[in-house]
Coordinates of C-alpha atoms in Angstrom, one line a residue:
M1 CA 2.8 6.1 35.5
S2 CA 2.3 2.8 37.4
S3 CA 1.6 -0.5 35.6
N4 CA -1.6 -2.6 35.7
W5 CA 0.2 -5.1 37.8
E6 CA 1.3 -2.5 40.3
R7 CA -2.2 -1.1 40.6
L8 CA -3.8 -4.5 40.9
D9 CA -6.0 -5.2 44.0
D10 CA -4.3 -7.5 46.4
S11 CA -7.3 -9.9 46.3
L12 CA -6.7 -10.5 42.5
R13 CA -2.9 -10.8 42.6
P14 CA -2.7 -14.6 43.4
A15 CA -4.8 -15.5 40.3
V16 CA -2.8 -13.3 38.0
A17 CA 0.5 -14.5 39.5
A18 CA -0.6 -18.2 38.9
S19 CA -1.4 -17.5 35.3
V20 CA 1.9 -15.7 34.8
A21 CA 3.8 -18.6 36.3
E22 CA 2.0 -21.0 34.0
Y23 CA 2.6 -18.8 31.0
E24 CA 6.3 -18.6 31.8
R25 CA 6.4 -22.4 31.9
I26 CA 4.7 -23.0 28.5
R27 CA 6.1 -20.0 26.6
P28 CA 9.2 -21.8 25.3
A29 CA 7.0 -24.4 23.7
L30 CA 4.6 -21.7 22.4
R31 CA 7.5 -20.2 20.4
A32 CA 7.4 -23.3 18.2
V33 CA 3.7 -22.6 17.4
T34 CA 4.6 -19.0 16.6
A35 CA 7.3 -20.1 14.1
Q36 CA 5.0 -22.6 12.5
V37 CA 2.1 -20.2 11.9
E38 CA 4.5 -17.6 10.5
H39 CA 5.9 -20.3 8.1
S40 CA 2.4 -21.3 7.0
I41 CA 1.5 -17.7 6.2
R42 CA 4.8 -17.0 4.4
E43 CA 4.1 -20.0 2.2
L44 CA 0.8 -18.5 1.1
F45 CA 2.7 -15.7 -0.8
D46 CA 4.9 -18.1 -2.8
D47 CA 2.7 -18.1 -5.8
A48 CA 0.3 -15.3 -4.9
E49 CA -0.2 -12.1 -6.9
V50 CA 0.4 -9.9 -3.9
S51 CA 3.8 -10.0 -2.2
P52 CA 4.3 -8.2 1.2
L53 CA 7.5 -6.4 2.1
F54 CA 8.1 -8.7 5.0
V55 CA 6.4 -11.1 7.5
S56 CA 7.4 -11.3 11.1
S57 CA 6.1 -12.9 14.3
R58 CA 6.4 -12.7 18.0
T59 CA 5.4 -14.7 21.1
K60 CA 4.0 -12.4 23.8
S61 CA 6.6 -11.6 26.5
V62 CA 6.0 -12.6 30.1
E63 CA 6.0 -8.9 31.1
S64 CA 3.4 -8.1 28.5
F65 CA 1.3 -11.1 29.5
R66 CA 1.4 -9.9 33.1
E67 CA 0.3 -6.4 32.2
K68 CA -2.7 -7.6 30.1
A69 CA -3.7 -10.3 32.6
S70 CA -3.8 -7.6 35.2
R71 CA -6.4 -5.4 33.4
T72 CA -9.5 -5.0 35.5
L73 CA -13.2 -4.0 35.1
V74 CA -15.5 -2.3 37.5
E75 CA -18.8 -4.2 37.6
G76 CA -21.9 -2.2 38.6
S77 CA -22.1 1.3 39.9
D78 CA -23.3 0.5 43.4
D79 CA -20.7 -1.7 44.9
G80 CA -17.9 -0.9 42.4
Q81 CA -16.6 -4.5 42.5
V82 CA -13.4 -4.9 40.6
T83 CA -12.9 -8.0 38.5
L84 CA -10.3 -9.2 36.1
Q85 CA -11.0 -8.3 32.4
F86 CA -9.4 -11.7 31.4
P87 CA -10.2 -14.1 34.3
E88 CA -8.5 -17.0 32.3
P89 CA -5.9 -15.2 30.2
L90 CA -4.4 -18.4 28.8
R91 CA -7.8 -19.1 27.3
N92 CA -9.1 -15.5 26.9
L93 CA -6.2 -13.9 25.1
T94 CA -5.9 -14.3 21.4
D95 CA -2.7 -12.4 20.9
L96 CA -0.2 -14.7 22.7
V97 CA 1.0 -15.4 19.3
G98 CA 1.1 -12.6 16.7
V99 CA 2.0 -12.4 13.1
R100 CA 2.7 -9.1 11.4
I101 CA 2.5 -8.6 7.6
I102 CA 3.9 -5.3 6.2
T103 CA 2.7 -4.2 2.8
T104 CA 3.6 -1.4 0.5
L105 CA 0.3 0.2 -0.4
P106 CA -3.1 0.3 1.4
R107 CA -4.9 -1.7 -1.3
E108 CA -2.6 -4.6 -0.6
N109 CA -3.9 -4.9 2.9
A110 CA -7.3 -6.1 1.6
Q111 CA -5.6 -8.5 -0.9
V112 CA -3.5 -10.0 1.9
A113 CA -6.4 -10.4 4.2
N114 CA -8.6 -12.0 1.5
L115 CA -5.8 -14.4 0.6
I116 CA -5.4 -15.6 4.2
K117 CA -9.2 -15.9 4.7
R118 CA -9.5 -18.1 1.7
Q119 CA -7.2 -20.7 3.3
R120 CA -10.1 -22.5 5.1
A121 CA -8.2 -25.8 5.3
I122 CA -5.4 -24.1 7.3
F123 CA -7.1 -21.2 9.2
D124 CA -10.5 -20.3 10.4
C125 CA -10.9 -16.5 10.5
R126 CA -12.9 -15.6 13.6
G127 CA -12.5 -11.9 13.5
D128 CA -11.6 -9.2 10.9
R129 CA -11.6 -5.5 11.7
E130 CA -9.9 -2.3 10.6
K131 CA -8.5 -0.9 13.8
D132 CA -9.6 2.7 14.4
I133 CA -11.8 2.7 11.3
G134 CA -14.1 5.0 13.3
S135 CA -11.5 7.7 12.8
I136 CA -12.7 8.0 9.2
E137 CA -16.3 8.6 10.2
S138 CA -15.3 11.1 13.0
G139 CA -12.9 13.0 10.7
T140 CA -9.8 12.3 12.8
Y141 CA -6.5 10.7 12.1
G142 CA -4.6 7.9 13.8
Y143 CA -3.2 4.4 13.7
S144 CA -4.6 2.2 11.0
S145 CA -4.2 -1.6 10.7
R146 CA -6.1 -4.6 9.6
H147 CA -6.5 -7.2 12.4
L148 CA -7.5 -10.8 11.8
I149 CA -8.2 -13.3 14.6
L150 CA -7.3 -16.7 13.2
R151 CA -7.7 -20.2 14.5
T152 CA -5.4 -23.0 13.3
I153 CA -7.1 -26.2 12.1
Q154 CA -5.7 -29.6 13.0
N155 CA -2.2 -28.2 13.3
E156 CA 0.3 -30.8 14.3
T157 CA 2.7 -28.3 16.0
V158 CA -0.2 -27.0 18.0
R159 CA -1.2 -30.5 19.0
A160 CA 2.4 -31.1 20.3
F161 CA 2.2 -27.9 22.3
Q162 CA -1.2 -28.8 23.7
E163 CA 0.0 -32.2 24.8
L164 CA 2.9 -30.6 26.6
V165 CA 0.7 -28.1 28.3
D166 CA -2.0 -30.5 29.4
P167 CA -1.3 -34.2 28.7
E168 CA -4.8 -35.1 30.1
A169 CA -6.7 -32.9 27.7
K170 CA -7.5 -33.7 24.1
A171 CA -5.1 -32.0 21.7
T172 CA -7.3 -30.5 19.0
G173 CA -4.7 -28.6 17.0
S174 CA -6.8 -25.5 17.2
F175 CA -5.1 -22.3 18.5
F176 CA -6.2 -18.7 18.3
F177 CA -3.6 -16.1 17.2
E178 CA -3.6 -12.5 15.8
C179 CA -2.5 -11.4 12.4
Q180 CA -1.8 -7.7 11.8
I181 CA -1.7 -6.3 8.3
R182 CA -0.5 -2.7 7.7
T183 CA 1.5 -0.6 5.3
V184 CA 5.2 0.2 5.9
F185 CA 4.2 3.8 6.5
A186 CA 1.6 2.9 9.1
H187 CA 4.1 0.5 10.6
A188 CA 6.8 3.1 11.0
W189 CA 4.3 5.6 12.5
S190 CA 2.8 3.1 15.0
E191 CA 6.2 1.8 16.2
I192 CA 7.4 5.3 16.9
E193 CA 4.1 6.4 18.4
H194 CA 3.9 3.3 20.6
D195 CA 7.4 3.8 21.9
I196 CA 7.0 7.4 22.8
R197 CA 3.3 7.6 23.7
F198 CA 2.8 4.4 25.5
K199 CA 6.2 3.1 26.5
A200 CA 7.8 6.4 27.6
Q201 CA 10.2 5.8 30.4
D202 CA 9.4 9.1 32.1
R203 CA 5.7 10.1 31.8
R204 CA 6.5 13.5 33.4
A205 CA 8.2 14.4 30.1
W206 CA 4.9 14.1 28.2
S207 CA 3.3 17.2 26.6
P208 CA 0.1 17.8 24.7
Y209 CA 2.3 19.1 21.9
F210 CA 3.3 15.5 21.3
D211 CA -0.3 14.5 20.8
R212 CA -0.8 17.3 18.3
Q213 CA 2.3 16.3 16.4
F214 CA 1.3 12.7 16.2
I215 CA -2.1 13.6 14.8
A216 CA -0.4 15.9 12.3
T217 CA 2.0 13.2 11.1
A218 CA -0.8 10.7 10.8
A219 CA -2.6 13.2 8.5
M220 CA 0.6 13.6 6.4
L221 CA 1.0 9.8 6.3
E222 CA -2.5 9.3 4.9
S223 CA -1.7 11.9 2.2
V224 CA 1.6 10.2 1.3
E225 CA -0.1 6.8 1.1
S226 CA -2.7 8.2 -1.2
T227 CA -0.1 9.8 -3.4
F228 CA 1.9 6.5 -3.7
S229 CA -1.3 4.7 -4.5
D230 CA -2.1 7.1 -7.3
L231 CA 1.5 6.8 -8.6
H232 CA 1.2 3.0 -8.6
E233 CA -2.1 3.0 -10.4
R234 CA -0.7 5.4 -13.0
Y235 CA 2.3 3.2 -13.5
E236 CA 0.2 0.1 -13.9
T237 CA -2.0 1.9 -16.5
V238 CA 1.1 3.1 -18.5
R239 CA 2.6 -0.4 -18.3
S240 CA -0.6 -1.8 -19.8
F241 CA -0.3 0.5 -22.8
W242 CA 2.8 -1.4 -23.8
D243 CA 1.2 -4.8 -23.7
E244 CA 0.8 -5.7 -27.4
E245 CA -1.4 -8.7 -26.5
G246 CA -3.7 -6.6 -24.2
E247 CA -4.3 -2.9 -23.8
G248 CA -1.6 -2.0 -26.3
S249 CA -3.7 -3.4 -29.1
A250 CA -6.7 -1.3 -28.3
P251 CA -7.8 1.0 -31.3
L252 CA -7.0 4.7 -31.2
T253 CA -10.4 6.2 -31.0
P254 CA -10.6 9.9 -30.0
E255 CA -11.6 8.9 -26.5
R256 CA -8.7 6.4 -26.2
I257 CA -6.2 9.1 -27.5
S258 CA -7.5 11.5 -24.8
Q259 CA -7.1 8.9 -22.1
I260 CA -3.5 8.0 -23.2
W261 CA -2.5 11.7 -23.5
R262 CA -3.9 12.7 -20.1
T263 CA -2.1 9.7 -18.5
L264 CA 1.3 10.4 -20.1
L265 CA 1.2 14.1 -20.4
P266 CA -1.4 15.5 -17.9
H267 CA 0.4 18.9 -17.9
V268 CA -0.2 19.3 -21.6
D269 CA -3.9 19.1 -21.8
R270 CA -7.0 20.3 -23.7
K271 CA -10.3 21.4 -22.5
P272 CA -12.4 18.4 -21.2
D273 CA -15.1 19.0 -23.9
D274 CA -12.6 19.1 -26.8
D275 CA -12.8 16.5 -29.5
W276 CA -9.6 14.5 -30.2
G277 CA -10.7 13.4 -33.6
W278 CA -8.0 15.7 -35.2
A279 CA -5.4 13.5 -33.4
A280 CA -6.9 10.3 -34.7
T281 CA -6.7 11.8 -38.3
L282 CA -3.1 12.8 -37.9
L283 CA -2.1 9.4 -36.6
A284 CA -4.1 7.4 -39.1
A285 CA -2.3 9.2 -41.9
H286 CA 0.8 7.2 -40.9
G287 CA -1.1 4.0 -40.3
L288 CA -0.9 4.4 -36.5
N289 CA -4.1 3.0 -35.1
R290 CA -3.2 1.1 -32.0
T291 CA -2.5 2.2 -28.4
I292 CA 1.1 1.0 -28.5
D293 CA 1.7 3.1 -31.6
L294 CA 0.8 6.3 -29.7
V295 CA 2.7 5.6 -26.5
S296 CA 5.8 4.7 -28.7
L297 CA 5.6 8.2 -30.1
L298 CA 5.2 10.0 -26.8
R299 CA 8.4 8.9 -25.2
S300 CA 9.8 11.4 -22.7
E301 CA 13.1 11.6 -24.5
T302 CA 11.4 12.4 -27.8
I303 CA 9.2 15.1 -26.2
S304 CA 12.3 16.7 -24.7
A305 CA 14.2 16.6 -27.9
V306 CA 11.3 18.1 -29.9
R307 CA 10.9 21.0 -27.4
E308 CA 14.6 21.8 -27.5
A309 CA 14.9 21.5 -31.3
L310 CA 11.9 23.8 -32.0
D311 CA 12.4 26.2 -29.1
H312 CA 8.7 27.0 -28.9
R313 CA 8.0 30.6 -28.0
Y314 CA 4.9 29.4 -26.2
S315 CA 4.3 26.1 -24.5
P316 CA 2.6 24.0 -27.2
G317 CA -0.8 22.4 -26.7
P318 CA -1.5 18.7 -27.6
D319 CA -2.3 19.5 -31.3
R320 CA 1.0 21.3 -31.9
L321 CA 3.1 19.0 -29.9
L322 CA 1.7 15.8 -31.5
D323 CA 2.2 17.4 -34.9
D324 CA 5.8 18.2 -34.1
V325 CA 6.5 14.7 -32.7
L326 CA 5.1 13.2 -35.9
L327 CA 7.3 15.6 -37.9
W328 CA 10.3 14.6 -35.8
N329 CA 9.7 10.9 -36.6
Y330 CA 8.5 11.0 -40.2
G331 CA 10.0 14.3 -41.6
P332 CA 9.0 15.0 -45.3
E333 CA 6.6 12.1 -45.3
H334 CA 4.5 13.8 -42.6
I335 CA 4.5 17.0 -44.7
E336 CA 3.3 15.2 -47.8
L337 CA 0.6 13.2 -46.0
T338 CA -0.9 16.0 -43.9
A339 CA -0.3 19.3 -45.7
A340 CA -2.2 18.4 -48.9
G341 CA -3.2 21.7 -50.6
D342 CA -2.8 23.8 -47.4
Q343 CA 0.2 25.9 -48.5
A344 CA 0.4 27.8 -45.1
R345 CA 0.6 24.5 -43.3
R346 CA 3.2 23.1 -45.7
D347 CA 5.4 26.2 -45.2
S348 CA 5.1 25.9 -41.4
L349 CA 6.0 22.2 -41.5
Q350 CA 8.9 22.8 -43.8
R351 CA 10.3 25.6 -41.6
R352 CA 10.0 23.4 -38.5
W353 CA 11.6 20.5 -40.4
R354 CA 14.6 22.7 -41.2
Q355 CA 14.9 23.5 -37.4
I356 CA 14.9 19.8 -36.6
L357 CA 17.6 19.1 -39.1
S358 CA 19.7 21.9 -37.8
Y359 CA 19.3 20.7 -34.3
R360 CA 20.3 17.1 -35.2
S361 CA 23.3 18.5 -37.0
R362 CA 24.4 20.4 -33.9
M363 CA 23.9 17.3 -31.7
A364 CA 26.0 15.2 -34.1
Q365 CA 29.0 17.5 -33.9

C-alpha cells in the first residue's frame, strides 16, 4: 500500500516538502519541549493518590510528520478539488509532541485525566475525548484510550523553542501537545494491532481473519479489565475491614455480617432473603461486635483447618461454618455460652470439640 506522500498530487508536494524541511530543522529543539512537558506531568504524581505504571513521551518523527502533512481532502462533489487536510501542519498539528500515561485499571484513566486538568496554572485542557467511545453505543469492540489536548502556559522551555524557531515573533510559552491515557492491557493491544494492522510491511499478507481476531481479543481484553477492576474493588473492601479506625470499627448488625460474609466467603452463602440475626447472636455471646472481630475469625487458614478437622460430610452453610469457627477459637467456652439448656446442641458441640482436639493432637506429632 502506497503512502500519503507517494499518492500526493504534484501540485501540493512543494508546500508539504517545505513544511517537512522546516520541521526537520526545528525538531531537535522540539525534543527539549517534549522532555519538559513529560517532566511536568511526572511531577504531578509525586504526591497524588493515583500512580501510573509509567509515563513516556515522543517527538513526532520526520517520516510520520510527512505522512500526516500529506493527508488530503476532496472539497465539493463537482470539481473534486484536492486540498491538504493540514495546510499549515506546524500550526495545525497538535500531536508533534505526545505524552503517554499507562495505568493499571480503567478507573485510573479518569483519575489521571482529572488530576492533569486541575493543573490550570501549568496546562490548559483544550480537548478531552475517549477515543472510539462510539464502539460502546454500537456494540462493537476496539481500541480504547483517553486523549487530552493540552496547551502549556507561559512555559520557559517553550519560549526558548519559539525564539529559536522564529526570533521575530513573540514567544508566548504556549504550545499544544497530546496526552494519551490508557491501561496497560489496552496499550499492549494497541501496540500490536498498530504494528500488524497499520504498519504491516507487506499488505498482500493481510487477511480478514486478522480483523476478526483483533476484534475477538479486544472483547477478551474488556472482560479481563473488568475482572481485574472487580478484584481490586474487592481487595480494597476487604482491606477496609481491617481498619480499626474506620470500617473495622463498624458494628456487627445482621446486614453488616451479611456484607462481610458475602465479600470474604461468596461461595458459602445463604438465600438473599435470609436473616443474619442468628450470626449476630452467636458473635455477641463472645463480645464480638465490631467488623474487625468477624474478619479476624474468618481467616482463610482458620476456615481450611476447621474443614479438615471436622471433615464435614456435606459442605457446611454459613450457620454451621461460623459455629464451627467459634468452637475452634473458644472451645468449651463456646459450648457453655451458646448451648444453654439445649442438650442436643451441647452433645453436638462436644462431639465436634473432641474432633478438633484429636486433629490438633495429630498435627502436633
